[in-house]
Coordinates of C-alpha atoms and ligand atoms in Angstrom, one line a residue:
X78 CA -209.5 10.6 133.6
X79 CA -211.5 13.4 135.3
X80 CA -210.5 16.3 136.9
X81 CA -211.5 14.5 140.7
X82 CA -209.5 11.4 139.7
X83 CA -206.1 13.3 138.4
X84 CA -206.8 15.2 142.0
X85 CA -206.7 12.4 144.1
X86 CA -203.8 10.8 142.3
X87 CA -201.8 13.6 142.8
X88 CA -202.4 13.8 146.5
X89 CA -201.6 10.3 146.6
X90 CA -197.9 11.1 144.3
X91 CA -197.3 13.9 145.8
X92 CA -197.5 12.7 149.5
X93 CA -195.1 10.0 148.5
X94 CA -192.6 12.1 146.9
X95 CA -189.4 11.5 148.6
X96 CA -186.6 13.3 146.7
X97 CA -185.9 16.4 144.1
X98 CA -185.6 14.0 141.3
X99 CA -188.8 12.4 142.1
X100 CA -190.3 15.7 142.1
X101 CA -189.4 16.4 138.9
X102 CA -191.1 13.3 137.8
X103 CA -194.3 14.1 138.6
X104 CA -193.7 17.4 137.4
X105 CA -193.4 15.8 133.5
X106 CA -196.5 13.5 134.8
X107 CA -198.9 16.3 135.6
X108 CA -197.9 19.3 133.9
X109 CA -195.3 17.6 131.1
X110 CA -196.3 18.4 127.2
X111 CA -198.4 14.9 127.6
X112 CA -198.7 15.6 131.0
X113 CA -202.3 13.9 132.9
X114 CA -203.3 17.3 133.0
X115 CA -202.1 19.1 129.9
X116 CA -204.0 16.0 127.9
X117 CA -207.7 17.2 130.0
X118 CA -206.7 20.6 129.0
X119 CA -206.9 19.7 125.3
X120 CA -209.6 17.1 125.7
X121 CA -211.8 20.7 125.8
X122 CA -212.6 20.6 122.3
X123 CA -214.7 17.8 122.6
X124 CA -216.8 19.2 125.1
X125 CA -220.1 21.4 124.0
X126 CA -219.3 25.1 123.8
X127 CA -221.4 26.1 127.0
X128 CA -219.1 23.7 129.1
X129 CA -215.7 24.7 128.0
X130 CA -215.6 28.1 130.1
X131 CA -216.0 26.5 133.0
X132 CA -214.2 23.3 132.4
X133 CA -211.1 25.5 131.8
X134 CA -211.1 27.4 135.1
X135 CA -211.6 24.2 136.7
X136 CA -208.5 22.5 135.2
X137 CA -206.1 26.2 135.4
X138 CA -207.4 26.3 139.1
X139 CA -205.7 23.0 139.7
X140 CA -203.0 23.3 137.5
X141 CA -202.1 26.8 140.1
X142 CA -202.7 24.6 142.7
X143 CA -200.3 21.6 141.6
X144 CA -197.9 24.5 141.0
X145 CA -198.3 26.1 144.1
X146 CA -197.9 22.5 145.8
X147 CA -194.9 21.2 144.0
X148 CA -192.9 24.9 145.0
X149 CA -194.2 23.9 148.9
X150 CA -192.8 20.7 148.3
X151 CA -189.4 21.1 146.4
X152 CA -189.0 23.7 149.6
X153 CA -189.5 21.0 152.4
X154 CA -187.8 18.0 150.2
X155 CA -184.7 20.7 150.0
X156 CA -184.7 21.3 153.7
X157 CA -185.1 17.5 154.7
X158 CA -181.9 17.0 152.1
X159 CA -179.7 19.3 153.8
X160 CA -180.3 18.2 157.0
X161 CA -179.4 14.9 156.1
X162 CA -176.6 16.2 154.6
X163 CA -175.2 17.7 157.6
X164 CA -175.7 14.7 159.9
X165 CA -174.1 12.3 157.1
X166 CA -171.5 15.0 156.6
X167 CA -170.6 15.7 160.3
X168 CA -167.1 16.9 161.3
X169 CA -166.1 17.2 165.0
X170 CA -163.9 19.7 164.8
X171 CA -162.9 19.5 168.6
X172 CA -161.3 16.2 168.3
X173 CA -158.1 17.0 169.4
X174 CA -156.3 13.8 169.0
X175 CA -154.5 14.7 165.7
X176 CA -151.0 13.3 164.6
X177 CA -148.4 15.2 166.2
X178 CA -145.3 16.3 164.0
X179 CA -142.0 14.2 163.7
X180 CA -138.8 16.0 163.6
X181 CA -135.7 15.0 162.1
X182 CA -133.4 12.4 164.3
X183 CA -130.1 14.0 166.3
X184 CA -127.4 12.8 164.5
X185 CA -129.4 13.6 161.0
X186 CA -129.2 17.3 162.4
X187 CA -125.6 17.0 162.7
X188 CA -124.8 15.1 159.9
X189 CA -127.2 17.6 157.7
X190 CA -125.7 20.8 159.3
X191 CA -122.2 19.3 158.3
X192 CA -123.4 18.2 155.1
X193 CA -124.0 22.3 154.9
X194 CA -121.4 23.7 156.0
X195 CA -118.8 21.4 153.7
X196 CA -121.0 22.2 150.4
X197 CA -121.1 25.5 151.1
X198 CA -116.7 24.9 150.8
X199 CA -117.1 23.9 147.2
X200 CA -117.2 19.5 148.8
X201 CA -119.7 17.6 147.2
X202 CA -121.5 14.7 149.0
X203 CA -121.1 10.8 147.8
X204 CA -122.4 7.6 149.8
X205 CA -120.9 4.5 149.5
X206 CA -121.6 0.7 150.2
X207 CA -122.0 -0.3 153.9
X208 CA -121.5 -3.7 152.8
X209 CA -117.1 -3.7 151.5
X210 CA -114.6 -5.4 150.7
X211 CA -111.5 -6.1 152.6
X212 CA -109.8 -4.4 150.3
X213 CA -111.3 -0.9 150.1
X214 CA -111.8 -1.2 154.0
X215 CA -108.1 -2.2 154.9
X216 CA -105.9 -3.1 152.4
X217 CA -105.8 -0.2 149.9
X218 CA -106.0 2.1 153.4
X219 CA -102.4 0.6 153.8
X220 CA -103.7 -1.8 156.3
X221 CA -102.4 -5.2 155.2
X222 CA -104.0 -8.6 156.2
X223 CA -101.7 -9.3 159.7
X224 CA -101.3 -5.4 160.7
X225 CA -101.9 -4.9 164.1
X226 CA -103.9 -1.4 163.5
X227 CA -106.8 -3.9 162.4
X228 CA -106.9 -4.7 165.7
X229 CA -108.2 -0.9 166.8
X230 CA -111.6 -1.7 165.0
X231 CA -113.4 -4.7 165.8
X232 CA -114.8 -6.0 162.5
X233 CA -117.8 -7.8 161.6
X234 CA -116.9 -10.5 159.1
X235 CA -119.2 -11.9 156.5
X236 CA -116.9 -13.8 154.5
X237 CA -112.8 -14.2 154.4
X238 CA -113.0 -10.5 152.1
X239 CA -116.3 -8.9 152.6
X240 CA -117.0 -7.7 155.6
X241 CA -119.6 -4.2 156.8
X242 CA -117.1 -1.6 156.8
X243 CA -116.0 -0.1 159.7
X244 CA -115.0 3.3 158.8
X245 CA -116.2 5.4 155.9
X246 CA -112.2 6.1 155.0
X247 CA -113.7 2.9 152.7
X248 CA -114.7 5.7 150.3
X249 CA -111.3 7.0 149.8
X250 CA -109.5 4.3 147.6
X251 CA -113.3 3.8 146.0
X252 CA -113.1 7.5 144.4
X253 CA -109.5 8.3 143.9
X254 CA -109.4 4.8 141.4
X255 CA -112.3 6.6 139.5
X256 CA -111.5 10.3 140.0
X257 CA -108.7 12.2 139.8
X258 CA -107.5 15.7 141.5
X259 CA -108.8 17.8 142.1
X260 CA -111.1 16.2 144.6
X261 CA -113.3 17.4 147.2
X262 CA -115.4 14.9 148.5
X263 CA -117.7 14.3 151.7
X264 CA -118.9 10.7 152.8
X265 CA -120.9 10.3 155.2
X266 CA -123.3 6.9 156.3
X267 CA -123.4 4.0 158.5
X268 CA -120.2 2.0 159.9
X269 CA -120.2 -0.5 162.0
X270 CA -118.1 -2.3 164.7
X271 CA -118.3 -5.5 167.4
X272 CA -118.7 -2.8 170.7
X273 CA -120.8 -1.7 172.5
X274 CA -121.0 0.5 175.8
X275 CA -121.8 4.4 176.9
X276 CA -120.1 5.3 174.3
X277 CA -120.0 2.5 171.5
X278 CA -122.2 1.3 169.7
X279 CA -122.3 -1.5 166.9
X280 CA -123.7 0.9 164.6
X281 CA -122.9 4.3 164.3
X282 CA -121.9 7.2 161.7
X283 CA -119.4 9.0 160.7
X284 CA -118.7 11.9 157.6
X285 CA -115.0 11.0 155.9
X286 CA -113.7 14.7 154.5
X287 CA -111.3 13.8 151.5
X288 CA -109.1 17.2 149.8
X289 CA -106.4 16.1 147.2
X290 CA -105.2 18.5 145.1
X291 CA -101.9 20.8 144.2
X292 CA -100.5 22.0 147.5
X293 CA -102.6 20.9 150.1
X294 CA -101.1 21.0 153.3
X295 CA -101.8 20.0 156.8
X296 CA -102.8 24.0 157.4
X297 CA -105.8 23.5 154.8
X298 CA -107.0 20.8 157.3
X299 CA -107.2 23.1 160.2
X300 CA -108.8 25.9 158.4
X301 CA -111.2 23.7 157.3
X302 CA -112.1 22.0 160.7
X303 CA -111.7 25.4 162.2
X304 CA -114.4 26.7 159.9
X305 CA -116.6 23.6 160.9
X306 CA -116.3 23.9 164.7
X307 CA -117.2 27.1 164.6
X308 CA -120.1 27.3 163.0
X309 CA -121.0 23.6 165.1
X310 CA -120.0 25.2 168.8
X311 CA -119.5 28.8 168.3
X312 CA -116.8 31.8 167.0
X313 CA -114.7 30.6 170.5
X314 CA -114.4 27.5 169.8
X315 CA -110.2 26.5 169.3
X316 CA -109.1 23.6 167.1
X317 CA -105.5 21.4 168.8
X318 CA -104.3 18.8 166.7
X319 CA -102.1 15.8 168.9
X320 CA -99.9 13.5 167.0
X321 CA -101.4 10.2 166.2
X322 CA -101.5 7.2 163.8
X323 CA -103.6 6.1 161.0
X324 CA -102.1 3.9 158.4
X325 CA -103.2 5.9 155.5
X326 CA -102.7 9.0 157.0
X327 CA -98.8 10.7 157.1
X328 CA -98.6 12.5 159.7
X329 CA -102.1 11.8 161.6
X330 CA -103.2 13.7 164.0
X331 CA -106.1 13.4 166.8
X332 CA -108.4 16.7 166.8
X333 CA -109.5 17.8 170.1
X334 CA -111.7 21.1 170.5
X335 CA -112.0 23.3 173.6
X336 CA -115.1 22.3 175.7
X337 CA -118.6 23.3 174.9
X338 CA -119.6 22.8 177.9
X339 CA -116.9 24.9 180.3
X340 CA -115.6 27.1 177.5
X341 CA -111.8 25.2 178.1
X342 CA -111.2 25.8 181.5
X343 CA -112.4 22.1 183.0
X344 CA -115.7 20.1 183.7
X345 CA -116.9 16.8 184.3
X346 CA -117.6 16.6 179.9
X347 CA -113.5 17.1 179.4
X348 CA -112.3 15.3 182.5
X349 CA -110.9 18.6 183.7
X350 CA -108.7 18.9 180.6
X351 CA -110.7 21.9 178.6
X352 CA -110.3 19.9 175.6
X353 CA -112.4 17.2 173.9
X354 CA -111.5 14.6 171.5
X355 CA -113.8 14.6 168.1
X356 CA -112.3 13.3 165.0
X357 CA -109.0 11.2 163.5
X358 CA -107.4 12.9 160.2
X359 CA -104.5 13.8 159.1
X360 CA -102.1 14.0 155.0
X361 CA -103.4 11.2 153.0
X362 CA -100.6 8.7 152.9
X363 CA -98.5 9.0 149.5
X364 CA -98.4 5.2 149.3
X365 CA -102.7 5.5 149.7
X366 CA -102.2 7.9 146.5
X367 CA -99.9 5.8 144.5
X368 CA -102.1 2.6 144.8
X369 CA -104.7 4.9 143.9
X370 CA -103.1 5.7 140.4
X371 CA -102.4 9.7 141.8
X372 CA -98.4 10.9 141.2
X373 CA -97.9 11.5 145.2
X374 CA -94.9 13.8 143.8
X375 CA -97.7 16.2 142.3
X376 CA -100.4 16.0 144.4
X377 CA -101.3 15.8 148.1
X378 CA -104.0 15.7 150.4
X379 CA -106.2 15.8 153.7
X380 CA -108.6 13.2 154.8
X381 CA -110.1 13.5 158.2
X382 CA -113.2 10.8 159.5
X383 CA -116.0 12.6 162.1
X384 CA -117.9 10.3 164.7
X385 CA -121.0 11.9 164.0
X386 CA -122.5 10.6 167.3
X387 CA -119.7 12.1 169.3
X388 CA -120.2 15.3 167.8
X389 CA -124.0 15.2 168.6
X390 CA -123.5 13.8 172.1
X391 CA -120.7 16.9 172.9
X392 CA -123.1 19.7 171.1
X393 CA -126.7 18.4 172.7
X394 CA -125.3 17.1 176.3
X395 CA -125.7 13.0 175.6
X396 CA -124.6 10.9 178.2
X397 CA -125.3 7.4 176.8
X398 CA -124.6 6.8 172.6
X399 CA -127.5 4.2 173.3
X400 CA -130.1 6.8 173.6
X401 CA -129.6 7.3 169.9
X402 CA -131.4 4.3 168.9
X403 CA -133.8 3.4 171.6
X404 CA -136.2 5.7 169.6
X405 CA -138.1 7.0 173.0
X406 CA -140.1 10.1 172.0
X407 CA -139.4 11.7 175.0
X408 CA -135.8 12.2 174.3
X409 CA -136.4 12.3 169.8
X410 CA -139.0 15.3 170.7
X411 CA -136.6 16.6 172.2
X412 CA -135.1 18.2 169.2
X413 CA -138.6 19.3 167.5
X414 CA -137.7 22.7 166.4
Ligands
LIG108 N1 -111.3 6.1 159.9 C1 -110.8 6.5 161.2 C2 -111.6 5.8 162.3 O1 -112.6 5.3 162.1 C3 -111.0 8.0 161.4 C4 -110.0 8.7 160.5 C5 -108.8 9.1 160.9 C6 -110.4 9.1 159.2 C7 -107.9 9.7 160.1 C8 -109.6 9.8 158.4 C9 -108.3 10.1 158.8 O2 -109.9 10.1 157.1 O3 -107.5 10.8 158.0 O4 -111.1 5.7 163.4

């Protein structure tokens, strides 16, 4: 080839050069060891001696030029990559449509806070099966088949012996067969009943507390609530226990606290009374113990069951337990700390 022909080619390459790697092609084709050009260069011997001088400017003057070209080149190819680059790579930062943060549920706050409060006592958290058996739900509560306390829950049946349980109090007779005292235990889950209304619902929660040891007496219980509903409502807040029944409890006792809401002296929240009803408990029942395998002689114990709901609703000013599980975000956003 001659020095005219290797020029024109190169215009021709060079002009169609699209990319860096491309570039460095031609690079190797023109100015490579066996390069077009690095080939004339040595072709020089075979020319007569008068010839060579200028034969050699000619070919350095367009090897400059090639280099000069190809740095022009790499420059522009560079500049047309990172453009493209930008466009492909494009970020609108303005959008402002991003995914807004979720926050934890109500009664997870309350059952979490409570979940707290308890371990921080030394209690240590279990969960049980929502799906029991007749027997851990009533019969080993001391609720036999045709007692008429099975008539204060309304129970969904799925067979003649298994049925969802209905109060988390299923996880006493569960652990005590396993475990023995001392026991310090805190339930809490799902439990579910045939009602519905402002304030039931089929499905709710509730945290069972459950204290056997040496020595535990009914005064244990209220320190411990006492502890709870003050760090739930605030320092003010006064525990009442009312007589009640439970069938595994001996004696049982209704828990009522002094209003959040009017500080005890009477609202709309406590019918006027200053008191509000949250929780069932009361000295688990010797004859719970005894089917349990526990000497009721040596040990004894508190067990009290929290409507997690209830609590929620009092502490947060809920007038419907139906809100809980409507999921509207304008009431869950609510509690987006
Ligand atoms: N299980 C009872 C209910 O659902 C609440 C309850 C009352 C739990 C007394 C207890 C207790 O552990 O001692 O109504």
């Amino acid at each position: 080839m001659t020095i005219a022909e290797i020029k024109s080619l190169f215009e021709a390459d060079i002009s169609n050069c699209a990319s860096l790697a491309e570039l460095q092609e031609l690079k190797v084709k023109y100015l490579g060891k066996s390069g077009l050009l690095t080939s004339l260069l040595k072709s020089i011997k075979n020319l007569p001696a008068q010839e060579r001088p200028t034969f050699g400017a000619k070919v350095n003057e367009l090897r400059n030029e090639m280099e000069s070209r190809f740095a022009d080149k790499a420059v522009l190819l560079k500049s047309s990559e990172m453009q493209r680059r930008l466009q492909e790579e494009r970020v609108d930062i303005s959008l402002t449509d991003c995914p807004s943060r979720g926050a934890l549920h109500p009664v997870t706050l309350i059952e979490n806070r409570i979940g707290e409060l308890m371990t921080a006592l030394g209690f240590e958290v279990l969960s049980g099966p929502e799906i029991e058996t007749d027997y851990y739900n009533f019969e080993a509560l001391n609720i036999p088949y045709d007692h008429p306390a099975r008539d204060m829950q309304d129970t969904f049946y799925i067979t003649d012996s298994i049925l969802l349980r209905t109060q988390t109090s299923a996880m006493q007779a569960r652990v005590m067969e396993h475990r023995k005292p001392p026991l310090k235990i805190l339930c809490p889950g799902k439990v579910f009943r045939s009602d519905s209304d402002a304030s039931h619902s089929p499905v709710f929660h509730q945290i069972e507390g459950l204290v056997v040891d040496k020595n535990i007496t009914l005064c244990d219980l209220k320190g411990t609530l006492e502890y709870i509903a003050a760090h739930l409502f605030g320092p003010q807040t006064k525990v009442r226990f009312r007589p009640s029944f439970f069938p595994f409890t001996e004696p049982s006792v209704e828990v009522d606290l002094t209003c959040s809401n009017c500080g005890g002296t009477g609202c709309s929240l406590c019918k006027g009374t200053g008191w509000i009803e949250v929780l069932g408990a009361g000295m688990v029942n010797p004859f719970v113990l005894e089917n349990c395998g526990i000497d009721s002689k040596k040990y004894s114990g508190y067990a009290f069951g929290i409507g997690v709901e209830r609590v929620a609703m009092i502490k947060y000013g809920i007038p419907d337990i139906r809100l809980f599980y409507e999921n509207d975000q304008r009431f869950l956003k609510q509690f987006a700390k």
